[in-house]
mmCIF file of C-alpha atoms in Angstrom:
data_model
loop_
_atom_site.group_PDB
_atom_site.id
_atom_site.type_symbol
_atom_site.label_atom_id
_atom_site.label_comp_id
_atom_site.label_asym_id
_atom_site.label_seq_id
_atom_site.Cartn_x
_atom_site.Cartn_y
_atom_site.Cartn_z
ATOM 1 C CA MET L 30 -14.150 -43.102 -27.311
ATOM 2 C CA SER L 31 -14.744 -39.401 -27.139
ATOM 3 C CA ASP L 32 -12.813 -37.129 -29.486
ATOM 4 C CA GLU L 33 -12.685 -34.475 -26.838
ATOM 5 C CA SER L 34 -9.323 -33.924 -25.170
ATOM 6 C CA PRO L 35 -9.298 -34.312 -21.381
ATOM 7 C CA ALA L 36 -9.540 -31.075 -19.494
ATOM 8 C CA LEU L 37 -6.158 -29.852 -18.318
ATOM 9 C CA PRO L 38 -5.747 -28.600 -14.753
ATOM 10 C CA PRO L 39 -5.277 -24.835 -14.419
ATOM 11 C CA PRO L 40 -1.641 -23.714 -14.354
ATOM 12 C CA ILE L 41 -0.105 -23.310 -10.922
ATOM 13 C CA SER L 42 0.413 -19.614 -10.300
ATOM 14 C CA ASN L 43 3.823 -18.426 -9.203
ATOM 15 C CA ALA L 44 2.222 -15.408 -7.548
ATOM 16 C CA ALA L 45 2.539 -14.991 -3.800
ATOM 17 C CA VAL L 46 0.599 -11.716 -3.643
ATOM 18 C CA GLU L 47 -1.703 -10.304 -6.320
ATOM 19 C CA THR L 48 -3.837 -7.182 -6.324
ATOM 20 C CA PHE L 49 -6.430 -6.253 -8.917
ATOM 21 C CA GLY L 50 -7.871 -2.729 -9.034
ATOM 22 C CA LEU L 51 -7.063 -2.382 -5.346
ATOM 23 C CA THR L 52 -8.370 0.893 -3.928
ATOM 24 C CA ARG L 53 -8.341 2.113 -0.353
ATOM 25 C CA HIS L 54 -10.331 5.110 0.880
ATOM 26 C CA TYR L 55 -10.141 6.899 4.201
ATOM 27 C CA GLY L 56 -13.112 9.237 4.063
ATOM 28 C CA THR L 57 -12.404 11.529 1.128
ATOM 29 C CA LEU L 58 -8.750 10.465 0.965
ATOM 30 C CA THR L 59 -7.742 7.849 -1.614
ATOM 31 C CA ALA L 60 -4.675 6.127 -0.177
ATOM 32 C CA LEU L 61 -4.465 3.585 -3.013
ATOM 33 C CA ASN L 62 -5.888 4.021 -6.482
ATOM 34 C CA GLN L 63 -6.561 1.000 -8.737
ATOM 35 C CA LEU L 64 -3.398 -0.890 -7.793
ATOM 36 C CA ASP L 65 -2.527 -3.890 -9.972
ATOM 37 C CA LEU L 66 0.521 -5.646 -8.567
ATOM 38 C CA THR L 67 2.084 -9.114 -8.515
ATOM 39 C CA VAL L 68 4.746 -10.349 -6.126
ATOM 40 C CA ASN L 69 6.142 -13.742 -7.079
ATOM 41 C CA ARG L 70 6.988 -16.571 -4.715
ATOM 42 C CA GLY L 71 10.524 -16.221 -3.437
ATOM 43 C CA ASP L 72 10.772 -12.508 -4.235
ATOM 44 C CA LEU L 73 12.513 -10.107 -1.945
ATOM 45 C CA PHE L 74 10.304 -7.224 -3.020
ATOM 46 C CA GLY L 75 10.769 -3.576 -2.078
ATOM 47 C CA PHE L 76 8.017 -0.958 -1.809
ATOM 48 C CA ILE L 77 9.382 2.508 -2.499
ATOM 49 C CA GLY L 78 7.557 5.751 -1.926
ATOM 50 C CA SER L 79 7.481 8.935 0.090
ATOM 51 C CA ASN L 80 5.823 8.886 3.502
ATOM 52 C CA GLY L 81 2.092 8.988 2.854
ATOM 53 C CA ALA L 82 2.409 7.607 -0.684
ATOM 54 C CA GLY L 83 0.264 4.540 0.121
ATOM 55 C CA LYS L 84 2.829 1.777 0.708
ATOM 56 C CA THR L 85 1.516 0.354 3.960
ATOM 57 C CA THR L 86 -2.194 0.120 3.026
ATOM 58 C CA THR L 87 -1.748 -2.309 0.143
ATOM 59 C CA LEU L 88 -3.542 -5.337 1.605
ATOM 60 C CA THR L 89 -6.576 -3.598 3.124
ATOM 61 C CA PRO L 90 -8.946 -2.851 0.212
ATOM 62 C CA SER L 91 -12.046 -0.673 0.086
ATOM 63 C CA THR L 92 -12.668 -1.950 -3.450
ATOM 64 C CA GLY L 93 -10.806 -4.327 -5.701
ATOM 65 C CA THR L 94 -9.223 -7.642 -4.804
ATOM 66 C CA ALA L 95 -6.075 -8.787 -3.047
ATOM 67 C CA ARG L 96 -5.002 -12.422 -2.915
ATOM 68 C CA VAL L 97 -2.262 -14.037 -0.860
ATOM 69 C CA LEU L 98 -1.209 -17.457 -2.194
ATOM 70 C CA GLY L 99 -4.612 -17.601 -3.866
ATOM 71 C CA HIS L 100 -6.611 -16.670 -0.749
ATOM 72 C CA ASP L 101 -8.821 -13.588 -0.844
ATOM 73 C CA VAL L 102 -7.745 -11.250 1.965
ATOM 74 C CA VAL L 103 -11.352 -10.363 2.816
ATOM 75 C CA ARG L 104 -13.293 -13.615 2.343
ATOM 76 C CA GLU L 105 -10.491 -15.892 3.571
ATOM 77 C CA ALA L 106 -8.900 -13.664 6.179
ATOM 78 C CA ASN L 107 -8.199 -16.506 8.640
ATOM 79 C CA GLN L 108 -6.253 -18.510 6.055
ATOM 80 C CA VAL L 109 -4.306 -15.389 5.080
ATOM 81 C CA ARG L 110 -3.334 -14.699 8.703
ATOM 82 C CA ARG L 111 -1.828 -18.164 8.992
ATOM 83 C CA ILE L 112 0.497 -17.683 6.018
ATOM 84 C CA LEU L 113 1.460 -14.059 6.679
ATOM 85 C CA GLY L 114 3.919 -12.594 9.144
ATOM 86 C CA TYR L 115 3.739 -8.827 9.692
ATOM 87 C CA MET L 116 6.320 -6.644 11.426
ATOM 88 C CA PRO L 117 5.495 -2.919 11.757
ATOM 89 C CA ASP L 118 8.166 -0.255 11.962
ATOM 90 C CA PHE L 119 7.395 0.325 15.634
ATOM 91 C CA PHE L 120 6.033 -2.596 17.601
ATOM 92 C CA GLY L 121 5.361 -3.087 21.265
ATOM 93 C CA VAL L 122 7.687 -5.360 23.218
ATOM 94 C CA TYR L 123 7.149 -6.374 26.823
ATOM 95 C CA LYS L 124 10.434 -5.109 28.196
ATOM 96 C CA ASP L 125 10.047 -6.783 31.591
ATOM 97 C CA MET L 126 9.699 -10.242 29.992
ATOM 98 C CA GLU L 127 12.491 -12.610 29.137
ATOM 99 C CA VAL L 128 13.063 -13.358 25.472
ATOM 100 C CA THR L 129 11.782 -16.943 25.740
ATOM 101 C CA GLU L 130 8.689 -15.838 27.684
ATOM 102 C CA TYR L 131 7.882 -13.248 25.032
ATOM 103 C CA LEU L 132 8.229 -15.700 22.145
ATOM 104 C CA ASP L 133 6.405 -18.462 24.032
ATOM 105 C CA PHE L 134 3.437 -16.129 24.532
ATOM 106 C CA PHE L 135 3.110 -15.430 20.803
ATOM 107 C CA ALA L 136 3.703 -19.064 19.869
ATOM 108 C CA ALA L 137 0.801 -19.973 22.164
ATOM 109 C CA CYS L 138 -1.338 -17.306 20.464
ATOM 110 C CA TYR L 139 -0.705 -19.132 17.194
ATOM 111 C CA ARG L 140 -1.817 -22.355 18.917
ATOM 112 C CA ILE L 141 1.556 -24.032 18.675
ATOM 113 C CA GLY L 142 1.521 -26.916 21.148
ATOM 114 C CA ALA L 143 3.571 -26.688 24.327
ATOM 115 C CA ALA L 144 5.696 -29.682 23.324
ATOM 116 C CA LYS L 145 6.704 -27.975 20.061
ATOM 117 C CA ARG L 146 7.120 -24.416 21.309
ATOM 118 C CA GLU L 147 10.535 -24.876 22.956
ATOM 119 C CA GLN L 148 12.109 -26.184 19.743
ATOM 120 C CA THR L 149 10.346 -23.526 17.663
ATOM 121 C CA ILE L 150 11.703 -20.743 19.866
ATOM 122 C CA SER L 151 15.229 -22.193 19.713
ATOM 123 C CA ASP L 152 15.005 -22.380 15.924
ATOM 124 C CA VAL L 153 13.861 -18.796 15.375
ATOM 125 C CA LEU L 154 16.407 -17.413 17.844
ATOM 126 C CA GLU L 155 19.167 -19.266 16.035
ATOM 127 C CA LEU L 156 17.910 -17.877 12.736
ATOM 128 C CA VAL L 157 18.089 -14.274 13.970
ATOM 129 C CA GLY L 158 21.411 -14.867 15.721
ATOM 130 C CA LEU L 159 20.249 -14.432 19.313
ATOM 131 C CA SER L 160 20.394 -17.944 20.772
ATOM 132 C CA GLU L 161 22.595 -16.708 23.612
ATOM 133 C CA LYS L 162 19.924 -14.170 24.686
ATOM 134 C CA LYS L 163 17.201 -16.691 25.601
ATOM 135 C CA GLY L 164 17.137 -15.709 29.272
ATOM 136 C CA SER L 165 17.723 -11.979 28.809
ATOM 137 C CA LEU L 166 15.179 -9.325 29.638
ATOM 138 C CA ILE L 167 13.980 -7.676 26.443
ATOM 139 C CA GLY L 168 14.360 -4.236 28.000
ATOM 140 C CA ALA L 169 18.077 -4.877 28.510
ATOM 141 C CA LEU L 170 18.702 -5.562 24.812
ATOM 142 C CA SER L 171 19.901 -3.025 22.271
ATOM 143 C CA ARG L 172 17.525 -1.533 19.721
ATOM 144 C CA GLY L 173 18.992 -3.783 17.031
ATOM 145 C CA MET L 174 18.525 -6.903 19.147
ATOM 146 C CA GLN L 175 14.957 -5.914 20.001
ATOM 147 C CA GLN L 176 14.281 -5.511 16.278
ATOM 148 C CA ARG L 177 15.602 -9.022 15.683
ATOM 149 C CA ILE L 178 13.454 -10.355 18.516
ATOM 150 C CA GLY L 179 10.496 -8.713 16.774
ATOM 151 C CA LEU L 180 11.420 -10.577 13.603
ATOM 152 C CA ALA L 181 11.726 -13.825 15.584
ATOM 153 C CA ARG L 182 8.188 -13.232 16.868
ATOM 154 C CA VAL L 183 6.969 -12.888 13.285
ATOM 155 C CA LEU L 184 8.600 -16.213 12.405
ATOM 156 C CA VAL L 185 7.251 -18.407 15.224
ATOM 157 C CA HIS L 186 4.328 -19.715 13.146
ATOM 158 C CA ASP L 187 6.582 -20.238 10.083
ATOM 159 C CA PRO L 188 4.707 -17.935 7.678
ATOM 160 C CA GLU L 189 5.364 -18.264 3.974
ATOM 161 C CA ILE L 190 5.159 -14.509 3.346
ATOM 162 C CA LEU L 191 6.660 -11.711 5.437
ATOM 163 C CA LEU L 192 5.450 -8.104 5.362
ATOM 164 C CA LEU L 193 8.089 -5.859 6.913
ATOM 165 C CA ASP L 194 7.506 -2.137 7.395
ATOM 166 C CA GLU L 195 10.862 -0.340 7.749
ATOM 167 C CA PRO L 196 12.649 -3.349 9.317
ATOM 168 C CA ALA L 197 15.889 -1.354 9.727
ATOM 169 C CA SER L 198 14.214 1.737 11.201
ATOM 170 C CA GLY L 199 16.337 3.371 13.893
ATOM 171 C CA LEU L 200 19.172 0.866 13.650
ATOM 172 C CA ASP L 201 22.853 1.745 13.587
ATOM 173 C CA PRO L 202 24.893 0.708 10.505
ATOM 174 C CA ARG L 203 26.077 -2.615 11.983
ATOM 175 C CA ALA L 204 22.573 -3.591 13.119
ATOM 176 C CA ARG L 205 21.180 -2.714 9.668
ATOM 177 C CA ILE L 206 23.770 -4.904 7.969
ATOM 178 C CA GLU L 207 22.936 -7.788 10.327
ATOM 179 C CA MET L 208 19.206 -7.366 9.646
ATOM 180 C CA MET L 209 19.738 -7.363 5.877
ATOM 181 C CA ALA L 210 21.824 -10.562 6.136
ATOM 182 C CA ILE L 211 18.986 -12.260 8.045
ATOM 183 C CA LEU L 212 16.466 -11.252 5.369
ATOM 184 C CA GLN L 213 18.697 -12.666 2.627
ATOM 185 C CA GLU L 214 18.928 -15.934 4.548
ATOM 186 C CA LEU L 215 15.134 -16.028 4.897
ATOM 187 C CA GLN L 216 14.786 -15.567 1.152
ATOM 188 C CA ARG L 217 17.276 -18.394 0.602
ATOM 189 C CA LEU L 218 15.065 -20.569 2.816
ATOM 190 C CA GLY L 219 12.140 -19.903 0.474
ATOM 191 C CA LYS L 220 10.291 -17.063 2.188
ATOM 192 C CA THR L 221 8.631 -14.357 0.119
ATOM 193 C CA ILE L 222 9.454 -10.982 1.658
ATOM 194 C CA LEU L 223 7.846 -7.597 1.045
ATOM 195 C CA ILE L 224 9.704 -4.621 2.501
ATOM 196 C CA SER L 225 8.486 -1.062 2.775
ATOM 197 C CA SER L 226 11.512 1.173 3.282
ATOM 198 C CA HIS L 227 12.950 4.602 2.554
ATOM 199 C CA ILE L 228 16.580 3.406 2.694
ATOM 200 C CA LEU L 229 16.912 3.016 -1.056
ATOM 201 C CA SER L 230 20.566 1.994 -1.101
ATOM 202 C CA GLU L 231 19.680 -1.052 0.984
ATOM 203 C CA LEU L 232 16.729 -1.986 -1.195
ATOM 204 C CA GLN L 233 18.932 -1.780 -4.276
ATOM 205 C CA SER L 234 21.423 -4.298 -2.917
ATOM 206 C CA LEU L 235 18.816 -6.470 -1.184
ATOM 207 C CA CYS L 236 15.761 -6.751 -3.441
ATOM 208 C CA ASN L 237 15.375 -8.506 -6.766
ATOM 209 C CA ARG L 238 12.193 -6.565 -7.608
ATOM 210 C CA VAL L 239 10.697 -3.247 -6.516
ATOM 211 C CA ALA L 240 7.544 -1.172 -6.876
ATOM 212 C CA ILE L 241 7.342 2.610 -6.758
ATOM 213 C CA ILE L 242 4.116 4.124 -5.448
ATOM 214 C CA GLU L 243 3.325 7.817 -5.504
ATOM 215 C CA LYS L 244 0.109 9.495 -4.448
ATOM 216 C CA GLY L 245 -1.562 6.102 -4.167
ATOM 217 C CA SER L 246 -0.751 5.023 -7.730
ATOM 218 C CA LEU L 247 1.748 2.500 -9.000
ATOM 219 C CA ILE L 248 4.273 4.075 -11.358
ATOM 220 C CA TYR L 249 6.641 1.117 -11.685
ATOM 221 C CA SER L 250 6.840 -2.566 -10.764
ATOM 222 C CA GLY L 251 9.584 -4.914 -11.869
ATOM 223 C CA PRO L 252 13.298 -5.697 -11.599
ATOM 224 C CA VAL L 253 15.613 -3.153 -10.000
ATOM 225 C CA GLN L 254 17.567 -2.772 -13.237
ATOM 226 C CA GLY L 255 14.309 -2.176 -15.085
ATOM 227 C CA VAL L 256 13.438 0.884 -13.016
ATOM 228 C CA GLN L 257 16.873 2.297 -13.748
ATOM 229 C CA ASP L 258 16.395 1.745 -17.469
ATOM 230 C CA GLN L 259 12.905 3.272 -17.472
ATOM 231 C CA PHE L 260 13.516 6.414 -15.434
ATOM 232 C CA ALA L 261 17.172 7.275 -15.994
ATOM 233 C CA GLN L 262 16.920 10.362 -18.179
ATOM 234 C CA LYS L 263 19.903 12.403 -16.987
ATOM 235 C CA SER L 264 23.599 11.625 -17.193
ATOM 236 C CA GLY L 265 25.362 11.104 -13.878
ATOM 237 C CA PHE L 266 29.006 11.662 -12.975
ATOM 238 C CA ARG L 267 31.199 11.567 -9.898
ATOM 239 C CA LEU L 268 34.182 13.854 -9.451
ATOM 240 C CA ARG L 269 36.975 14.619 -6.997
ATOM 241 C CA VAL L 270 38.859 17.839 -6.380
ATOM 242 C CA THR L 271 42.092 18.310 -4.439
ATOM 243 C CA GLU L 272 40.552 20.732 -1.955
ATOM 244 C CA ASN L 273 37.545 22.919 -1.189
ATOM 245 C CA PRO L 274 34.697 20.665 -2.390
ATOM 246 C CA GLN L 275 32.183 23.217 -1.091
ATOM 247 C CA ARG L 276 33.515 25.750 -3.612
ATOM 248 C CA ALA L 277 33.182 23.109 -6.321
ATOM 249 C CA LEU L 278 29.535 22.659 -5.348
ATOM 250 C CA GLU L 279 28.949 26.418 -5.567
ATOM 251 C CA LEU L 280 30.458 26.538 -9.068
ATOM 252 C CA LEU L 281 28.355 23.628 -10.246
ATOM 253 C CA HIS L 282 25.117 25.017 -8.817
ATOM 254 C CA GLU L 283 25.614 28.247 -10.759
ATOM 255 C CA ARG L 284 25.486 26.552 -14.170
ATOM 256 C CA PRO L 285 22.256 25.687 -16.016
ATOM 257 C CA GLU L 286 23.795 22.482 -17.433
ATOM 258 C CA ILE L 287 23.886 21.003 -13.924
ATOM 259 C CA ALA L 288 20.628 19.527 -12.651
ATOM 260 C CA GLU L 289 21.931 18.340 -9.273
ATOM 261 C CA ALA L 290 25.235 18.352 -7.402
ATOM 262 C CA GLU L 291 25.822 17.064 -3.890
ATOM 263 C CA LEU L 292 28.670 15.840 -1.734
ATOM 264 C CA GLU L 293 28.498 12.110 -1.052
ATOM 265 C CA GLU L 294 28.492 10.790 2.497
ATOM 266 C CA GLU L 295 32.140 9.739 2.270
ATOM 267 C CA GLY L 296 32.965 13.427 1.822
ATOM 268 C CA ASP L 297 35.552 13.108 -0.933
ATOM 269 C CA ARG L 298 33.366 12.776 -4.029
ATOM 270 C CA ILE L 299 30.708 14.971 -5.578
ATOM 271 C CA ARG L 300 27.786 13.400 -7.376
ATOM 272 C CA VAL L 301 26.653 15.461 -10.383
ATOM 273 C CA MET L 302 23.580 15.050 -12.577
ATOM 274 C CA LEU L 303 23.450 16.897 -15.885
ATOM 275 C CA THR L 304 20.200 18.361 -17.158
ATOM 276 C CA GLU L 305 18.181 16.279 -19.593
ATOM 277 C CA GLY L 306 19.786 16.206 -23.016
ATOM 278 C CA GLN L 307 23.263 16.915 -21.645
ATOM 279 C CA ALA L 308 25.567 13.912 -21.905
ATOM 280 C CA ASN L 309 29.075 15.340 -22.188
ATOM 281 C CA GLY L 310 30.991 15.272 -18.913
ATOM 282 C CA GLY L 311 33.489 17.740 -20.339
ATOM 283 C CA VAL L 312 31.264 20.591 -19.183
ATOM 284 C CA ILE L 313 31.906 19.496 -15.583
ATOM 285 C CA ALA L 314 35.666 19.563 -16.051
ATOM 286 C CA GLU L 315 35.424 22.986 -17.672
ATOM 287 C CA ILE L 316 33.403 24.387 -14.746
ATOM 288 C CA ILE L 317 35.849 23.099 -12.140
ATOM 289 C CA VAL L 318 39.072 24.068 -13.938
ATOM 290 C CA ASN L 319 37.820 27.528 -14.981
ATOM 291 C CA GLY L 320 36.796 28.079 -11.385
ATOM 292 C CA GLY L 321 40.397 27.716 -10.270
ATOM 293 C CA LEU L 322 40.140 24.262 -8.695
ATOM 294 C CA GLN L 323 42.163 21.162 -9.505
ATOM 295 C CA LEU L 324 40.147 18.200 -10.776
ATOM 296 C CA THR L 325 41.656 14.870 -9.697
ATOM 297 C CA GLY L 326 38.960 12.497 -10.916
ATOM 298 C CA LEU L 327 35.890 12.450 -13.154
ATOM 299 C CA GLU L 328 33.992 9.320 -14.044
ATOM 300 C CA GLU L 329 30.566 8.521 -15.372
ATOM 301 C CA GLY L 330 28.580 7.044 -12.529
ATOM 302 C CA GLU L 331 25.916 4.391 -12.844
ATOM 303 C CA MET L 332 22.680 5.786 -11.477
ATOM 304 C CA ASP L 333 21.618 4.150 -8.254
ATOM 305 C CA LEU L 334 18.050 3.586 -7.088
ATOM 306 C CA GLU L 335 18.041 6.847 -5.145
ATOM 307 C CA ASP L 336 18.969 8.826 -8.267
ATOM 308 C CA VAL L 337 16.247 7.109 -10.260
ATOM 309 C CA PHE L 338 13.623 7.612 -7.567
ATOM 310 C CA LEU L 339 14.334 11.342 -7.384
ATOM 311 C CA GLN L 340 14.042 11.629 -11.165
ATOM 312 C CA GLY L 341 10.940 9.460 -11.549
ATOM 313 C CA THR L 342 8.825 10.924 -8.749
ATOM 314 C CA ARG L 343 7.785 14.328 -7.468
ATOM 315 C CA GLY L 344 7.476 13.490 -3.781
ATOM 316 C CA GLU L 345 3.690 13.829 -3.922
ATOM 317 C CA THR L 346 1.467 12.425 -1.176
ATOM 318 C CA GLN L 347 -2.298 12.465 -0.731
#
């Protein structure tokens, strides 16, 4: 009997997407620079960066390696195509086709047999909440419905990983909420989803992990809470005044202790960031009261992903 222990099989990787030293050149432009990144199976992963930062070129290397479920994206491109579903921010739809015709065409392109295509189309339409639109012309649908049809197209071959570039682009608030709910359901069903988006409030509530890319380089990758812990350097507060919030903004902008001050979308609260090293919110109250305004509320506000992104990046592109 040999004293040698039997060789153990290699551990099964939990990685859905991995990049190693990934670099992408366009002539003299370096769109990605030595990107090392891991997206785990089941992640709903958000790519954050300014336009032109390098988010959408991640899986097309000039040098380095990218693997999708263990398959090299260059040497095993056919296998990768079968397990990926990609939805660009603007995609062509054949507006004079019916919904079922459109989806049947793409299902045939993926070599799904005719006997299976009808059930496949019914399943994906149910998943995106458009079963009742089977016979509708695509051109007659709203922008939000067309976006969901685009997602249904991506799902017809049941890919394990979805790459979505600005999936809520151009949608009204209700359509965005509906799209986000569909993505959460897809994650629950076991899909790995990578989203490139500039709507940071949605990524914060939707994603379990994010990456921030600036000027082609990765500056953070990990849990959403982790990016807040790493980059939050300034104290944030939210305040209310009885009237004249614009005057309150003017008073705040005049003081060196205030790094940022802006009126929130709701219109009744002002978000204030103190300069680095300032932590006492009393200076805010003093500015408002001494300026002749009545302060009705002041609370320390947890920094959201948008606050952190603005602090941690400079908005640089290539």
